[in-house]
XYZ file of C-alpha atoms in Angstrom:
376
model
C -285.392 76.060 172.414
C -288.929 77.477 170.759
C -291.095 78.710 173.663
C -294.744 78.834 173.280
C -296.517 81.713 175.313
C -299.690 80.568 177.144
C -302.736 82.614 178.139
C -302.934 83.207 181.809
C -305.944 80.951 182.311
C -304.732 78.090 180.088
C -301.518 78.199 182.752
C -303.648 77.403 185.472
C -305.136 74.832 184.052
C -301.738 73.412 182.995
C -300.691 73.517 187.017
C -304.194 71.804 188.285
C -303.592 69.027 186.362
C -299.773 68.386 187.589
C -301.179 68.558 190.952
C -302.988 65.296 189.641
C -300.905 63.757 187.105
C -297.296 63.255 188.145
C -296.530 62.295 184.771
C -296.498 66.661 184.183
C -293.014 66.422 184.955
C -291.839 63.734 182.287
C -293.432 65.949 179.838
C -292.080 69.290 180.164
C -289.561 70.263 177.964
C -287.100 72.129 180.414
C -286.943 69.182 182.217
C -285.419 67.663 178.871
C -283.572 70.510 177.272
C -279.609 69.633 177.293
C -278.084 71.722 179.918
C -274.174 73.096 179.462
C -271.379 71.487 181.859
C -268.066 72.443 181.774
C -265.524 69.875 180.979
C -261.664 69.973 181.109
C -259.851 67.035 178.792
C -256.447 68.201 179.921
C -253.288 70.451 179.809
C -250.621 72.054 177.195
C -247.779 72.951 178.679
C -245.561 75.621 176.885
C -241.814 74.512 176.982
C -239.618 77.609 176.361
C -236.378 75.298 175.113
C -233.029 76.557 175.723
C -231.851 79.647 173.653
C -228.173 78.895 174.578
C -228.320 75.197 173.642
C -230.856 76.762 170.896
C -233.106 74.312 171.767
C -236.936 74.904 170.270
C -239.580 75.840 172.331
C -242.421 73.284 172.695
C -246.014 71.834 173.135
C -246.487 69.009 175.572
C -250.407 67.783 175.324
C -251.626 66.005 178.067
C -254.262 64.019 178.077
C -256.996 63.266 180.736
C -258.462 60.429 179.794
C -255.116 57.793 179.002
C -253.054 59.855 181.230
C -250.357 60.023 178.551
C -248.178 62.872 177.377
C -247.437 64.115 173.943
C -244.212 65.473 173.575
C -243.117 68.089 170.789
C -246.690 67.734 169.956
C -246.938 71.104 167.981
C -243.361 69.722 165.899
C -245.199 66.523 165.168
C -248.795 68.533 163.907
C -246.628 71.114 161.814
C -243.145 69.378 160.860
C -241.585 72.638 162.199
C -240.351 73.811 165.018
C -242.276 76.094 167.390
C -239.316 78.249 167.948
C -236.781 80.137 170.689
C -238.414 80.719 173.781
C -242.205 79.783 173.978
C -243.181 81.848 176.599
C -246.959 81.555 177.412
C -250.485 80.700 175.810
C -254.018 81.939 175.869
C -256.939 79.094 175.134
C -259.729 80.921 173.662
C -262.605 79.026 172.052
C -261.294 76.514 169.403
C -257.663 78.054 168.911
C -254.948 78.201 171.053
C -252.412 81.667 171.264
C -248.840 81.010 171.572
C -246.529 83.773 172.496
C -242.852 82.280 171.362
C -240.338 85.699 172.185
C -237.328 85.116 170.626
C -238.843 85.100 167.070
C -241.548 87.431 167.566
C -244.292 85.775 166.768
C -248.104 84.596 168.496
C -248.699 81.312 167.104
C -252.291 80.583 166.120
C -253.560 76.783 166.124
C -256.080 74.802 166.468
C -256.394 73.662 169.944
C -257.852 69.688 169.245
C -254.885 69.004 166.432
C -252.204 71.882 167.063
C -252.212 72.370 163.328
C -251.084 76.031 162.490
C -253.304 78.049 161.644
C -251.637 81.363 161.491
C -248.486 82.595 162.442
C -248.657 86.473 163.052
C -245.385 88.288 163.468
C -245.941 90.955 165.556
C -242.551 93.039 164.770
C -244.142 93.232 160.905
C -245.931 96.562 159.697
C -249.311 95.388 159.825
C -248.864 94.918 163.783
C -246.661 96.695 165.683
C -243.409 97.179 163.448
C -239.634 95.969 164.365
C -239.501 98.437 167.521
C -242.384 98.237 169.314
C -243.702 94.179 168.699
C -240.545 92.577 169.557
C -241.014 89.516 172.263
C -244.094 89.208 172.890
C -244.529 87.798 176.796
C -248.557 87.082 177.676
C -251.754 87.168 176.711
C -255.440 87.465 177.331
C -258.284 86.529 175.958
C -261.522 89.184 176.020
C -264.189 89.908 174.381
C -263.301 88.499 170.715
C -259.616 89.815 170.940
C -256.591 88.260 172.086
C -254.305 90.943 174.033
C -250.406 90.240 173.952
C -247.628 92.106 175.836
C -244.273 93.177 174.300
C -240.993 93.874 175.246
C -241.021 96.877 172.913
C -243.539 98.500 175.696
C -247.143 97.696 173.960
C -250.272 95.918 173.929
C -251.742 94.225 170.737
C -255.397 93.399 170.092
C -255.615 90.450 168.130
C -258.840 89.578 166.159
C -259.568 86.107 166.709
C -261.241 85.902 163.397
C -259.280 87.765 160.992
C -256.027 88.154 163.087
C -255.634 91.608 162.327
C -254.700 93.864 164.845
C -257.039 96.313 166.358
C -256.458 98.531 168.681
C -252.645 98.959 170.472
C -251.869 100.538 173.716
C -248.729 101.812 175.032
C -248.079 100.717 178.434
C -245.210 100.624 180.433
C -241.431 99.392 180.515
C -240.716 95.670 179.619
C -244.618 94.505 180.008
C -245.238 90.593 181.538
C -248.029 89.403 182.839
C -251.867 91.049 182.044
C -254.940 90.064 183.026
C -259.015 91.417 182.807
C -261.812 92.316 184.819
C -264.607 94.525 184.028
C -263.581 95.411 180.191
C -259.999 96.938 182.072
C -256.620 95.391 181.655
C -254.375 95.500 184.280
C -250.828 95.012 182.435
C -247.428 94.286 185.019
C -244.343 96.127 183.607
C -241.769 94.638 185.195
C -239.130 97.746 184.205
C -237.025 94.263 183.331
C -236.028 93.938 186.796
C -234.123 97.059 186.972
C -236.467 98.723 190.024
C -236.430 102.390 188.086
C -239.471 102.609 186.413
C -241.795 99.739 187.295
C -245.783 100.020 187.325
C -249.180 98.868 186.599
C -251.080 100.237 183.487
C -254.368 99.953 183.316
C -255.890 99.815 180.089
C -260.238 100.700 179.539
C -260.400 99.009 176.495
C -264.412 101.073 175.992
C -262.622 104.324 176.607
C -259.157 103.571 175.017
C -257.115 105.322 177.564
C -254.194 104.007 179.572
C -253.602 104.712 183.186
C -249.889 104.096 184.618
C -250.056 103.265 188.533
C -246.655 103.341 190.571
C -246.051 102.627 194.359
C -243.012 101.802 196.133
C -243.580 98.324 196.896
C -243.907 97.368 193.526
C -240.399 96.845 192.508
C -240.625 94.140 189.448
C -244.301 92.605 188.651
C -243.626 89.831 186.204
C -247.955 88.602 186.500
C -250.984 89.615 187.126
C -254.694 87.864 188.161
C -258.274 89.341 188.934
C -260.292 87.697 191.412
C -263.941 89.167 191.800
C -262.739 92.491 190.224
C -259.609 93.073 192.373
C -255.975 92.328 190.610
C -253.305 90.970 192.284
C -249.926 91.041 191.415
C -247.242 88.990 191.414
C -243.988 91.065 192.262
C -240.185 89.096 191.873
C -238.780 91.733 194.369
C -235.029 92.527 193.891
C -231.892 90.963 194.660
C -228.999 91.683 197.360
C -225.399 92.312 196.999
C -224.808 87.892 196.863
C -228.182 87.762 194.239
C -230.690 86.596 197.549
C -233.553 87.127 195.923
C -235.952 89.090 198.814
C -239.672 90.712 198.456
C -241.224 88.341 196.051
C -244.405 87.906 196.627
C -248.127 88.163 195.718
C -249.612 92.125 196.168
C -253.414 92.924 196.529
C -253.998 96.094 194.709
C -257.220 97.380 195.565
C -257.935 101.395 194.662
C -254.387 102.818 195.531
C -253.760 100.795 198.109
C -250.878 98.084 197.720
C -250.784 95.145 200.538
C -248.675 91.929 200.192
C -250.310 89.277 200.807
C -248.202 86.239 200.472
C -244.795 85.230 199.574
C -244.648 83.700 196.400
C -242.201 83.606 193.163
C -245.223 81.767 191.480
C -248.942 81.988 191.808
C -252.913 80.409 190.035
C -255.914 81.176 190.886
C -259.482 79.192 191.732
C -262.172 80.554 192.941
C -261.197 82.683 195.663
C -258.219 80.585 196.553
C -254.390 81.589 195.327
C -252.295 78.799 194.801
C -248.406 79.788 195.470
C -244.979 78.357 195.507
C -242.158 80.466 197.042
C -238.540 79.522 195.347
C -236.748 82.441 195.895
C -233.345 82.374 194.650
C -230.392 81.997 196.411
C -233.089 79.894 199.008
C -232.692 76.915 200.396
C -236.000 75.390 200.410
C -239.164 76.074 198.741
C -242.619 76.018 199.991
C -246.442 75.824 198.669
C -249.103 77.518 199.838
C -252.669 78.772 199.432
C -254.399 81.767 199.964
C -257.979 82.134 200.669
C -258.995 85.899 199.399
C -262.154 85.522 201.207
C -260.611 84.788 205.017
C -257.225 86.221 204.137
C -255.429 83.599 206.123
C -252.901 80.983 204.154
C -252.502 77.741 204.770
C -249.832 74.702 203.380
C -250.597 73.219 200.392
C -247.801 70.731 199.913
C -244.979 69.628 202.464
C -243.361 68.347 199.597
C -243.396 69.186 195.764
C -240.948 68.923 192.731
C -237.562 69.365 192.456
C -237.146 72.179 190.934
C -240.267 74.610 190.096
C -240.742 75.868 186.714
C -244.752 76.779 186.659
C -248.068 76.403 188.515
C -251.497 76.025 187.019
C -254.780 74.791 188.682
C -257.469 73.624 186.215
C -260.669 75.391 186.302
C -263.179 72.697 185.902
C -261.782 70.030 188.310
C -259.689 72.071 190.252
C -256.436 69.890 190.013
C -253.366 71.912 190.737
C -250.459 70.640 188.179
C -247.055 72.067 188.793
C -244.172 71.575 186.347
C -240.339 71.226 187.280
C -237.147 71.387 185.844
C -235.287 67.589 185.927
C -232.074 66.789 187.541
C -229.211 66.756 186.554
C -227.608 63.544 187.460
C -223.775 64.569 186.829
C -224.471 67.790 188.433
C -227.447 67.468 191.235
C -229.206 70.730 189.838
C -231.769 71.387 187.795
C -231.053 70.552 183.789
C -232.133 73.188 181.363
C -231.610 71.218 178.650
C -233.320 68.279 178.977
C -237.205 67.376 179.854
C -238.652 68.409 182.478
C -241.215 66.647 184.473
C -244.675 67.656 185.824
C -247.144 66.508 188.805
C -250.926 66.384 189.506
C -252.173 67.265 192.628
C -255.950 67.674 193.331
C -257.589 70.849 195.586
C -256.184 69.279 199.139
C -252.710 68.357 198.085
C -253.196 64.964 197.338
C -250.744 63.657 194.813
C -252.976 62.296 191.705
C -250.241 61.889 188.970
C -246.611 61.997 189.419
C -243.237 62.082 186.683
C -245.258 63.108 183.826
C -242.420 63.741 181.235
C -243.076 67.341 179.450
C -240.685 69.199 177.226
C -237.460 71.557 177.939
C -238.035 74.967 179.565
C -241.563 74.793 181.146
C -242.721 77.858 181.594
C -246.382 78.074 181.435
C -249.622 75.325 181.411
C -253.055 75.986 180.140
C -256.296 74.024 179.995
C -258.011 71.931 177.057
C -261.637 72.805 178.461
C -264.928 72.852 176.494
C -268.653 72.519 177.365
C -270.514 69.409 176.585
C -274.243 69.191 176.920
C -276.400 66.856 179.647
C -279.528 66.328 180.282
């Protein structure tokens, strides 16, 4: 908005005469300049398919408003398939950044229609080449650039205008999860699981050096937030001699100092609350929990959830927590990877909003459809 500047007298004038004339109020533009809110209209989530039954990965759009799902919803848009394993997604402005692993490729499109845009193979020349781009895992969005892990041990920066690749960073082995604060990105190499050579890069994207951090109880990071500056990782621990799965659990790393906060196999943030569920494998139950960074006490979310967790998510405008869950299998009485799966809506207390929401095969990740709208 044009701003006029006024003399120091003629602004005292301007404040006697509100003193008399209420009407000042009506009549000043701030009062009537269109403010920004925040608004979320709903939730993709990214169905990896089944690369055994070589089932597609998939787009399920969910929508707010009529409370419906749209399954295969980037198939329909395209007349394609999305592809073997769709692993994760990064909403960033307009577009939406799919990573899809087994071919390869991030997957640019636009976020209102899910049309295509661009579909960048990061194994070709122009990116990283066949060694070092294959599967990529997660991404982040910063500062104009969309930052993708690999397999192959690297970190692209993708322009989200031209969709070249900037910058890339070698990191550490078998890279997951990544995450920013404070123009560094903390990148979780999860060593695949293998507990020899796991770590935590850290990437100063200003300075363009990478920083490899090790401690012994991080045995297998797989993700990675930032709350108020300080990362925390999400660790999938190791397995015993029967495949228990023990350890898992969100870490606080904060200087060199690792602490384990909660257990968890799963984790969101809000605010300065971490949202986890804990399905360890070879476990018998499963349980969901928050985290309040600020107290550092936890406290139960849900007594009861879904039958079979897949991924957590908790919206950032409303602060709805939707977790997504493998079906049953009815001839069987475990969880069906090839069919759909099924997701649930659950505001900040626990309360169940939205239940059986049919999604695609495989979920494996959910990320918002928010915008800003103006008010007055």
């Amino acid at each position: 908005m044009k701003k006029t500047f006024l003399s120091f007298a003629v602004l005292l004038m301007a404040t006697a005469s509100c003193v008399t004339f209420t009407s000042c109020d009506d009549d000043n533009d701030d009062n009537n300049t269109p403010k920004e809110v925040a608004v979320s209209n709903g939730a993709f989530i990214i169905g990896s398919g089944n690369k055994s039954g070589q089932i597609s990965g998939n787009v399920t759009s969910y929508d707010y408003a009529s409370q419906t799902s749209t399954l295969n919803a980037f198939a329909a848009a395209n007349s394609r398939n999305l592809g073997l394993t769709a692993n994760d997604a990064v909403v960033y402005g307009d577009k939406m950044y799919i990573m899809v692993s087994e071919e390869n490729t991030v997957e640019v499109v636009n976020k209102n229609t899910l049309k295509s845009i661009k579909q960048i193979k990061l194994t070709d020349k122009a990116y990283l080449g066949e060694t070092n781009g294959v599967k990529p895992r997660h991404g982040v969005a910063y500062d104009g650039k969309v930052y993708v892990t690999t397999y192959g041990g690297y970190v692209a920066a993708i322009d989200t205008v031209t969709y070249n690749m900037g910058a890339s960073y070698a990191v550490g082995s078998y890279p997951e999860g990544i995450a920013e604060a404070n123009g560094k990105l903390y990148v979780a190499n999860s060593d695949y699981g293998n507990g020899k050579n796991p770590s935590i890069s850290i990437i100063d994207v200003k300075a363009a050096t990478v920083t490899d951090y090790k401690n012994s109880l991080v045995k297998n990071p797989v993700g990675i937030i930032t709350v108020n500056g300080v990362p925390y990782i999400l660790d999938s621990g190791s397995y015993d001699a029967s495949w228990n799965q023990v350890g898992a659990g969100v870490y606080k790393l904060e200087g060199n100092v690792v602490t384990k906060v909660i257990d968890a196999t799963m984790m969101a943030a809000a605010g300065n609350l971490i949202y986890v569920v804990n399905a360890p494998y070879g476990a018998s139950t499963v349980t969901y929990d928050v985290y309040d960074i600020t107290t550092g006490t936890k406290k139960t979310f849900l007594t009861e959830g879904v039958f079979s967790p897949a991924a957590i998510a908790v919206d950032p405008v409303n602060g709805n927590v939707l977790i997504a869950s493998y079906s049953k299998n009815p001839d069987t009485g475990k969880a069906n990877y090839k069919g759909n799966g099924y997701m649930n809506i659950y505001n900040k207390e626990g309360q169940l909003k939205k239940e059986n929401i049919t999604i695609g095969v495989g979920p494996s990740a959910i990320v918002f459809n928010t915008g800003v709208t103006y008010a007055k």
